[in-house]
CSV table of C-alpha atoms in Angstrom, one decimal:
chain,number,residue,atom,x,y,z
A,1,MET,CA,-10.0,-35.7,2.7
A,2,ASN,CA,-11.7,-38.9,1.8
A,3,ASP,CA,-12.9,-37.6,-1.5
A,4,LEU,CA,-9.4,-36.5,-2.5
A,5,ALA,CA,-7.9,-39.9,-1.4
A,6,LEU,CA,-10.4,-41.7,-3.6
A,7,LEU,CA,-9.6,-39.5,-6.6
A,8,LEU,CA,-5.9,-40.1,-6.3
A,9,THR,CA,-6.4,-43.9,-6.8
A,10,PRO,CA,-6.0,-45.4,-10.3
A,11,GLU,CA,-9.8,-45.9,-10.5
A,12,GLY,CA,-10.4,-42.3,-9.3
A,13,ARG,CA,-8.0,-40.8,-11.9
A,14,ALA,CA,-9.5,-42.9,-14.7
A,15,LEU,CA,-13.0,-41.7,-13.7
A,16,LEU,CA,-11.9,-38.1,-13.5
A,17,ASP,CA,-10.7,-38.4,-17.1
A,18,GLU,CA,-14.0,-39.9,-18.1
A,19,VAL,CA,-16.1,-37.2,-16.6
A,20,ARG,CA,-13.8,-34.3,-17.5
A,21,ASP,CA,-16.2,-32.5,-19.9
A,22,THR,CA,-19.5,-33.4,-18.3
A,23,ASP,CA,-22.2,-30.8,-18.9
A,24,PRO,CA,-23.6,-29.8,-15.5
A,25,ALA,CA,-27.1,-30.3,-17.0
A,26,ARG,CA,-26.3,-34.0,-17.6
A,27,GLU,CA,-24.7,-34.7,-14.3
A,28,LEU,CA,-27.7,-36.7,-12.9
A,29,ALA,CA,-27.8,-39.0,-15.9
A,30,VAL,CA,-24.1,-39.5,-16.0
A,31,ALA,CA,-24.0,-40.2,-12.2
A,32,THR,CA,-26.8,-42.8,-12.6
A,33,ARG,CA,-24.9,-44.6,-15.4
A,34,LEU,CA,-21.5,-44.5,-13.6
A,35,ARG,CA,-22.9,-45.8,-10.3
A,36,ARG,CA,-23.6,-49.1,-12.0
A,37,GLU,CA,-19.8,-49.7,-12.2
A,38,HIS,CA,-18.3,-47.5,-9.5
A,39,PRO,CA,-19.0,-46.7,-5.8
A,40,ALA,CA,-21.5,-43.9,-5.4
A,41,GLU,CA,-19.0,-42.0,-3.2
A,42,LEU,CA,-16.3,-42.0,-5.9
A,43,VAL,CA,-18.7,-41.0,-8.6
A,44,SER,CA,-19.9,-38.0,-6.6
A,45,ALA,CA,-16.3,-37.0,-5.8
A,46,ALA,CA,-15.3,-37.2,-9.5
A,47,LEU,CA,-18.3,-35.2,-10.7
A,48,GLY,CA,-17.7,-32.6,-8.0
A,49,GLN,CA,-14.1,-32.3,-8.9
A,50,ALA,CA,-14.9,-32.0,-12.6
A,51,ARG,CA,-17.2,-29.2,-11.8
A,52,LEU,CA,-14.5,-27.4,-9.8
A,53,ARG,CA,-11.9,-27.9,-12.6
A,54,GLN,CA,-14.3,-26.3,-15.1
A,55,ARG,CA,-14.7,-23.3,-12.8
A,56,ALA,CA,-10.9,-23.1,-12.1
A,57,ALA,CA,-10.1,-23.0,-15.9
A,58,VAL,CA,-10.7,-19.2,-15.8
A,59,LYS,CA,-7.9,-18.7,-13.2
A,60,PHE,CA,-5.5,-21.5,-14.1
A,61,GLY,CA,-6.1,-22.2,-17.8
A,62,ALA,CA,-7.8,-25.3,-19.1
A,63,GLU,CA,-4.7,-27.4,-19.3
A,64,ASP,CA,-3.5,-26.9,-15.7
A,65,ALA,CA,-7.0,-26.9,-14.3
A,66,GLY,CA,-7.7,-30.2,-16.0
A,67,ARG,CA,-4.9,-31.9,-14.1
A,68,MET,CA,-5.2,-30.1,-10.7
A,69,PHE,CA,-7.2,-30.9,-7.6
A,70,PHE,CA,-9.4,-28.3,-6.0
A,71,THR,CA,-11.6,-27.5,-3.1
A,72,PRO,CA,-14.5,-25.1,-3.3
A,73,ASN,CA,-12.7,-22.5,-1.2
A,74,GLY,CA,-9.5,-23.2,-3.2
A,75,VAL,CA,-11.2,-22.2,-6.5
A,76,GLU,CA,-12.7,-19.1,-4.9
A,77,GLN,CA,-9.6,-17.8,-3.1
A,78,SER,CA,-6.7,-18.9,-5.3
A,79,THR,CA,-4.7,-16.3,-7.1
A,80,ARG,CA,-5.2,-16.1,-10.8
A,81,ALA,CA,-2.2,-17.8,-12.5
A,82,SER,CA,-1.2,-14.8,-14.5
A,83,VAL,CA,-1.0,-12.6,-11.3
A,84,ALA,CA,0.9,-15.4,-9.4
A,85,ALA,CA,3.3,-15.7,-12.3
A,86,TYR,CA,4.0,-12.0,-12.4
A,87,ARG,CA,4.6,-11.9,-8.6
A,88,ALA,CA,6.9,-15.0,-8.8
A,89,ARG,CA,8.9,-13.4,-11.6
A,90,ARG,CA,9.4,-10.3,-9.5
A,91,MET,CA,10.8,-12.4,-6.7
A,92,ALA,CA,13.1,-14.4,-9.1
A,93,ASP,CA,14.4,-11.2,-10.6
A,94,SER,CA,15.3,-10.0,-7.1
A,95,GLY,CA,17.5,-13.0,-6.6
A,96,VAL,CA,15.1,-15.0,-4.4
A,97,ALA,CA,15.9,-18.7,-4.7
A,98,SER,CA,13.7,-20.1,-1.8
A,99,VAL,CA,10.3,-19.0,-0.4
A,100,ALA,CA,8.2,-20.0,2.6
A,101,ASP,CA,4.7,-19.8,1.2
A,102,LEU,CA,2.5,-19.4,4.3
A,103,CYS,CA,-1.3,-20.0,4.0
A,104,CYS,CA,-0.6,-21.8,0.7
A,105,GLY,CA,-4.2,-23.1,0.1
A,106,ILE,CA,-4.3,-25.5,-2.8
A,107,GLY,CA,-0.8,-24.4,-4.0
A,108,GLY,CA,-1.5,-21.9,-6.8
A,109,ASP,CA,1.2,-19.5,-5.7
A,110,ALA,CA,3.6,-22.3,-4.9
A,111,ILE,CA,3.2,-23.6,-8.4
A,112,ALA,CA,4.0,-20.2,-9.9
A,113,LEU,CA,7.0,-19.8,-7.7
A,114,ALA,CA,8.3,-23.3,-8.6
A,115,ARG,CA,7.9,-22.6,-12.3
A,116,ALA,CA,10.0,-19.5,-11.8
A,117,GLY,CA,12.8,-21.8,-10.5
A,118,ILE,CA,12.2,-21.1,-6.8
A,119,ARG,CA,12.3,-23.7,-4.1
A,120,VAL,CA,9.1,-23.5,-2.0
A,121,LEU,CA,8.0,-24.6,1.4
A,122,ALA,CA,4.2,-24.5,1.2
A,123,VAL,CA,2.4,-24.4,4.5
A,124,ASP,CA,-1.3,-24.6,5.4
A,125,ARG,CA,-3.1,-25.7,8.6
A,126,ASP,CA,-6.1,-27.0,6.6
A,127,PRO,CA,-5.5,-30.7,6.0
A,128,LEU,CA,-7.5,-30.8,2.8
A,129,ALA,CA,-5.8,-27.7,1.4
A,130,ALA,CA,-2.4,-29.1,2.2
A,131,ALA,CA,-3.3,-32.5,0.6
A,132,ALA,CA,-4.6,-30.7,-2.5
A,133,ALA,CA,-1.4,-28.6,-2.7
A,134,ARG,CA,0.7,-31.8,-2.5
A,135,ALA,CA,-1.4,-33.5,-5.2
A,136,ASN,CA,-1.1,-30.4,-7.4
A,137,ALA,CA,2.7,-30.2,-7.1
A,138,ASP,CA,2.8,-33.9,-8.1
A,139,ALA,CA,0.3,-33.5,-10.9
A,140,LEU,CA,2.2,-30.6,-12.5
A,141,GLY,CA,5.7,-32.2,-12.1
A,142,LEU,CA,6.8,-29.8,-9.5
A,143,ALA,CA,7.1,-32.0,-6.4
A,144,GLY,CA,10.9,-31.7,-6.5
A,145,LEU,CA,10.7,-28.0,-5.9
A,146,ILE,CA,7.6,-27.8,-3.6
A,147,GLU,CA,7.6,-29.2,0.0
A,148,VAL,CA,4.1,-29.1,1.5
A,149,ARG,CA,3.7,-29.0,5.2
A,150,GLU,CA,0.4,-29.2,7.2
A,151,ALA,CA,1.0,-26.8,10.1
A,152,ASP,CA,0.0,-23.5,11.8
A,153,VAL,CA,2.0,-20.9,9.9
A,154,THR,CA,2.6,-18.9,13.1
A,155,GLU,CA,4.7,-21.8,14.3
A,156,VAL,CA,6.9,-22.3,11.2
A,157,ASP,CA,10.5,-21.3,11.3
A,158,THR,CA,11.3,-19.4,8.0
A,159,ALA,CA,14.9,-18.4,8.9
A,160,GLY,CA,16.4,-20.6,6.2
A,161,TYR,CA,14.5,-19.0,3.3
A,162,ASP,CA,15.3,-16.0,1.1
A,163,ALA,CA,11.7,-14.7,1.2
A,164,VAL,CA,8.3,-15.1,2.8
A,165,PHE,CA,5.0,-15.0,1.0
A,166,VAL,CA,1.8,-14.7,3.1
A,167,ASP,CA,-1.7,-14.9,1.8
A,168,PRO,CA,-3.9,-14.6,4.8
A,169,ALA,CA,-7.5,-15.9,4.7
A,170,ARG,CA,-9.8,-13.0,4.0
A,171,ARG,CA,-13.1,-14.9,4.2
A,172,GLY,CA,-14.9,-16.1,7.2
A,173,GLY,CA,-18.2,-17.8,8.0
A,174,ARG,CA,-20.1,-14.5,7.1
A,175,GLY,CA,-18.2,-13.9,3.9
A,176,ARG,CA,-15.5,-11.4,3.0
A,177,ILE,CA,-13.4,-9.8,5.8
A,178,PHE,CA,-12.6,-6.2,5.5
A,179,ASP,CA,-10.6,-5.5,8.7
A,180,PRO,CA,-7.0,-6.5,8.1
A,181,GLU,CA,-6.6,-7.5,11.7
A,182,ALA,CA,-9.5,-10.0,11.3
A,183,TYR,CA,-7.5,-11.8,8.6
A,184,SER,CA,-6.3,-15.3,9.5
A,185,PRO,CA,-3.5,-14.7,10.5
A,186,PRO,CA,-3.9,-11.0,11.2
A,187,LEU,CA,-2.1,-8.5,9.0
A,188,SER,CA,0.1,-7.3,11.9
A,189,TRP,CA,1.4,-10.9,12.3
A,190,ALA,CA,2.1,-11.1,8.6
A,191,VAL,CA,4.0,-7.8,8.6
A,192,SER,CA,6.1,-9.0,11.6
A,193,ALA,CA,6.9,-12.2,9.7
A,194,ALA,CA,7.8,-10.2,6.6
A,195,ARG,CA,10.2,-8.0,8.5
A,196,ARG,CA,12.2,-11.0,9.7
A,197,ALA,CA,12.9,-12.1,6.1
A,198,PRO,CA,15.3,-10.5,3.5
A,199,HIS,CA,12.4,-10.3,1.1
A,200,ALA,CA,8.7,-10.7,1.5
A,201,ALA,CA,5.3,-10.2,-0.2
A,202,LEU,CA,2.0,-10.1,1.5
A,203,LYS,CA,-1.2,-10.5,-0.6
A,204,ILE,CA,-4.0,-8.3,0.7
A,205,ALA,CA,-7.4,-7.1,-0.4
A,206,PRO,CA,-7.2,-4.2,-2.9
A,207,GLY,CA,-9.5,-2.1,-0.7
A,208,ILE,CA,-7.0,-1.8,2.1
A,209,PRO,CA,-6.8,1.8,3.3
A,210,HIS,CA,-3.5,3.5,2.3
A,211,GLU,CA,-3.0,4.6,5.9
A,212,ALA,CA,-2.8,0.9,6.9
A,213,VAL,CA,0.3,0.3,4.6
A,214,PRO,CA,3.5,0.1,6.7
A,215,GLU,CA,6.0,2.9,6.0
A,216,ASP,CA,8.7,0.3,5.3
A,217,ALA,CA,6.6,-1.5,2.6
A,218,GLU,CA,6.1,-1.0,-1.1
A,219,ALA,CA,2.4,-1.1,-2.0
A,220,GLU,CA,1.4,-2.5,-5.4
A,221,TRP,CA,-2.1,-2.8,-6.8
A,222,ILE,CA,-2.5,-5.3,-9.7
A,223,SER,CA,-5.2,-5.6,-12.3
A,224,ASP,CA,-5.6,-8.3,-15.0
A,225,GLY,CA,-7.5,-7.6,-18.1
A,226,GLY,CA,-8.9,-4.4,-16.5
A,227,ASP,CA,-10.2,-6.2,-13.3
A,228,VAL,CA,-8.4,-5.3,-10.0
A,229,LYS,CA,-7.3,-8.6,-8.5
A,230,GLU,CA,-5.2,-7.8,-5.4
A,231,ALA,CA,-2.8,-5.5,-3.6
A,232,VAL,CA,0.7,-6.7,-2.5
A,233,LEU,CA,2.9,-5.3,0.3
A,234,TRP,CA,6.5,-5.8,-0.7
A,235,PHE,CA,9.4,-5.8,1.8
A,236,GLY,CA,13.0,-5.6,0.9
A,237,THR,CA,12.3,-3.6,-2.4
A,238,GLU,CA,11.5,0.1,-2.4
A,239,PRO,CA,10.1,1.3,1.0
A,240,GLY,CA,7.3,3.8,0.6
A,241,ALA,CA,6.9,3.2,-3.2
A,242,VAL,CA,3.4,3.0,-4.6
A,243,ARG,CA,2.6,1.5,-7.9
A,244,ALA,CA,-0.2,0.2,-10.1
A,245,THR,CA,0.6,-2.8,-12.4
A,246,LEU,CA,-1.6,-3.8,-15.3
A,247,LEU,CA,-1.6,-7.3,-16.8
A,248,PRO,CA,-1.0,-8.6,-19.3
A,249,GLY,CA,2.2,-6.7,-19.9
A,250,PRO,CA,3.2,-6.0,-17.3
A,251,ARG,CA,2.9,-2.2,-17.4
A,252,THR,CA,3.7,-0.4,-14.2
A,253,LEU,CA,2.8,3.2,-13.2
A,254,LEU,CA,4.9,4.5,-10.2
A,255,SER,CA,3.7,7.2,-7.9
A,256,ARG,CA,5.5,10.6,-8.2
A,257,ALA,CA,3.5,12.1,-5.4
A,258,LEU,CA,1.8,14.6,-7.6
A,259,PRO,CA,-0.7,17.0,-6.3
A,260,ASP,CA,-4.4,16.5,-7.1
A,261,PRO,CA,-5.2,17.5,-10.7
A,262,PRO,CA,-7.2,20.7,-11.2
A,263,VAL,CA,-11.0,20.5,-11.8
A,264,ARG,CA,-11.8,21.8,-15.3
A,265,PRO,CA,-14.7,21.9,-17.8
A,266,PRO,CA,-15.3,18.8,-19.9
A,267,GLY,CA,-13.0,18.5,-22.9
A,268,ARG,CA,-13.3,16.5,-26.0
A,269,TYR,CA,-11.9,13.4,-24.4
A,270,LEU,CA,-12.7,11.5,-21.2
A,271,TYR,CA,-10.2,9.1,-19.7
A,272,GLU,CA,-11.4,6.3,-17.4
A,273,PRO,CA,-8.3,5.1,-15.3
A,274,ASP,CA,-7.7,1.4,-14.8
A,275,GLY,CA,-9.1,0.2,-11.4
A,276,ALA,CA,-5.5,-0.5,-10.1
A,277,VAL,CA,-4.6,3.1,-10.9
A,278,ILE,CA,-7.6,4.3,-8.9
A,279,ARG,CA,-6.9,2.0,-6.0
A,280,ALA,CA,-3.2,3.1,-5.9
A,281,HIS,CA,-4.3,6.8,-5.9
A,282,LEU,CA,-2.4,7.5,-9.1
A,283,VAL,CA,-5.1,9.3,-11.0
A,284,ALA,CA,-2.9,12.5,-10.9
A,285,GLU,CA,-0.2,10.6,-12.7
A,286,VAL,CA,-2.6,9.7,-15.5
A,287,ALA,CA,-4.0,13.3,-15.7
A,288,ASP,CA,-0.4,14.5,-16.1
A,289,GLN,CA,0.3,12.0,-18.9
A,290,VAL,CA,-2.8,13.2,-20.9
A,291,ASP,CA,-2.5,16.9,-20.0
A,292,GLY,CA,-5.9,16.8,-18.4
A,293,GLY,CA,-7.9,17.6,-15.3
A,294,LEU,CA,-10.8,16.2,-13.3
A,295,LEU,CA,-14.5,16.6,-14.0
A,296,ASP,CA,-15.1,16.7,-10.3
A,297,ALA,CA,-12.7,16.9,-7.3
A,298,THR,CA,-14.1,13.6,-5.8
A,299,ILE,CA,-14.4,11.5,-9.0
A,300,ALA,CA,-11.7,9.6,-10.9
A,301,TYR,CA,-12.7,10.7,-14.4
A,302,VAL,CA,-10.0,12.7,-16.3
A,303,THR,CA,-10.9,15.1,-19.1
A,304,ALA,CA,-8.6,16.5,-21.8
A,305,ASP,CA,-8.8,18.4,-25.0
A,306,ALA,CA,-6.6,16.2,-27.2
A,307,PRO,CA,-6.0,12.4,-27.5
A,308,HIS,CA,-3.0,11.1,-25.5
A,309,PRO,CA,-2.8,7.3,-25.7
A,310,THR,CA,-2.0,5.7,-22.3
A,311,PRO,CA,-2.1,2.1,-21.2
A,312,TYR,CA,-3.3,3.2,-17.8
A,313,ALA,CA,-6.7,4.6,-18.9
A,314,THR,CA,-9.4,4.0,-21.5
A,315,ALA,CA,-10.1,7.0,-23.7
A,316,TYR,CA,-13.5,8.1,-24.9
A,317,GLU,CA,-14.4,10.8,-27.4
A,318,ILE,CA,-17.2,12.9,-25.9
A,319,THR,CA,-19.9,14.2,-28.3
A,320,ASP,CA,-22.4,15.6,-25.8
A,321,HIS,CA,-22.3,17.1,-22.3
A,322,LEU,CA,-25.7,17.6,-20.6
A,323,PRO,CA,-27.1,18.1,-17.2
A,324,PHE,CA,-28.7,14.8,-16.0
A,325,ASN,CA,-32.1,14.5,-17.5
A,326,VAL,CA,-33.6,11.2,-18.6
A,327,LYS,CA,-36.0,12.7,-21.1
A,328,LYS,CA,-33.3,14.6,-22.9
A,329,LEU,CA,-31.1,11.5,-23.0
A,330,LYS,CA,-33.9,9.5,-24.4
A,331,ALA,CA,-34.5,12.1,-27.1
A,332,LEU,CA,-30.9,12.3,-28.0
A,333,LEU,CA,-30.5,8.5,-28.3
A,334,ARG,CA,-33.6,8.3,-30.5
A,335,GLU,CA,-32.2,11.1,-32.7
A,336,ARG,CA,-28.8,9.3,-33.0
A,337,GLN,CA,-30.5,5.9,-33.5
A,338,VAL,CA,-28.6,4.3,-30.6
A,339,GLY,CA,-29.6,0.7,-29.9
A,340,THR,CA,-26.5,-0.5,-28.1
A,341,LEU,CA,-26.0,1.7,-25.0
A,342,THR,CA,-23.1,1.2,-22.5
A,343,VAL,CA,-23.8,2.9,-19.2
A,344,LYS,CA,-20.9,3.8,-16.9
A,345,LYS,CA,-21.3,5.6,-13.7
A,346,ARG,CA,-19.2,7.2,-11.0
A,347,GLY,CA,-20.8,9.5,-8.4
A,348,SER,CA,-24.3,8.8,-9.5
A,349,ALA,CA,-27.1,6.9,-7.7
A,350,VAL,CA,-28.8,5.9,-10.9
A,351,GLU,CA,-28.6,2.2,-11.7
A,352,PRO,CA,-27.5,1.4,-15.3
A,353,GLU,CA,-30.3,-1.2,-15.9
A,354,GLU,CA,-32.9,1.2,-14.6
A,355,LEU,CA,-31.7,3.9,-17.0
A,356,ARG,CA,-31.8,1.5,-20.0
A,357,LYS,CA,-35.4,0.6,-19.2
A,358,LYS,CA,-36.4,4.2,-19.2
A,359,VAL,CA,-34.6,5.3,-22.4
A,360,LYS,CA,-35.4,2.1,-24.3
A,361,PRO,CA,-32.5,2.4,-26.8
A,362,GLN,CA,-33.3,1.3,-30.4
A,363,GLY,CA,-31.4,1.5,-33.6
A,364,PRO,CA,-28.2,0.3,-35.3
A,365,ASN,CA,-25.7,2.6,-33.6
A,366,ALA,CA,-23.8,2.4,-30.3
A,367,ALA,CA,-22.9,4.9,-27.6
A,368,THR,CA,-21.5,5.2,-24.1
A,369,VAL,CA,-23.1,7.4,-21.5
A,370,PHE,CA,-21.3,8.5,-18.3
A,371,LEU,CA,-23.4,9.3,-15.4
A,372,THR,CA,-21.3,11.4,-13.1
A,373,ARG,CA,-20.8,14.9,-11.6
A,374,VAL,CA,-19.2,17.9,-13.3
A,375,ALA,CA,-18.0,20.4,-10.7
A,376,GLY,CA,-20.5,18.9,-8.2
A,377,ALA,CA,-23.6,18.9,-10.5
A,378,PRO,CA,-25.2,15.7,-11.8
A,379,ALA,CA,-24.3,15.3,-15.5
A,380,MET,CA,-24.4,13.0,-18.5
A,381,LEU,CA,-21.5,12.8,-21.0
A,382,ILE,CA,-22.2,10.8,-24.2
A,383,GLY,CA,-19.5,9.5,-26.5
A,384,HIS,CA,-17.7,6.4,-27.8
A,385,PRO,CA,-14.3,4.7,-27.3
A,386,ALA,CA,-11.6,6.8,-28.9
């Protein structure tokens, strides 16, 4: 709290501007110089904040991150701005004009909601997180739409709001928490709070078991640039719906409750579904789109005989299908003069770096090798992006 208070003073803000682009390798020299003119505590706070802003640029963009205030946990746990903006737009499009943002952290989601024209009550029991959220609303010119309150979210009355957004803490003293009932607050409490509101969204870990999804919720898995970022439980939308949404776009694939695709021999093309598609259990929908089947009943690789472009999977043209054998792979790569080798695996215990060391790729060409199973047997499929 003291660090943030120091940085919000005119001297602190000026120092933050001065150290904005400090190279971490030069921090000691910069700190030594600045301490001749400024208190050591302020210099340390400014350099620490500059380091956090540099890390946060990946999530928030350089312009916003360069104006915001962060905590180490805030950088780690905040929603990526593109994902928060997508979620806020969904709420705005549903007619939501006010949201109680519970467990707001440093305010990343509150910022996205306010930018979508939604009035926000942002609540967190951590005094430092609440102070950072308040400072961020002010720094980005959104203080008129965001009210920040330091409080226990379980004691906040949300009756006057169109929607509730809850982002429970999923990290503890020992790292990531996998049991939804060990979230803070527990998922069961968040679900009960959601059911009391006309609309609600609960941010949860993408690894949540499907059986833990309430029947009256819509479940959405979201990826950004191919990386799965989160799952969201929506209330007041389409109960029972399951979807995968890919950003940028957005592109959304909705479940049609298709049966599992058939297992078939490898075709000319292999499709690697996006991680959100896999998490949402929508591989069957992709297989249907590309007129394909599975290489193995337990593995999310789809194979087909013809190219069928789809935004929900990356296509590869397969040139070789072999039983798993390191010596044969090494000989084939030498024959093809492959020096750039991308190794992908699903259903294989072999580590990509270990395989690269063994086959020692050399040459001007590139290839992708898939280490997987075909109808239960260890196999290698070699090809390139289609």
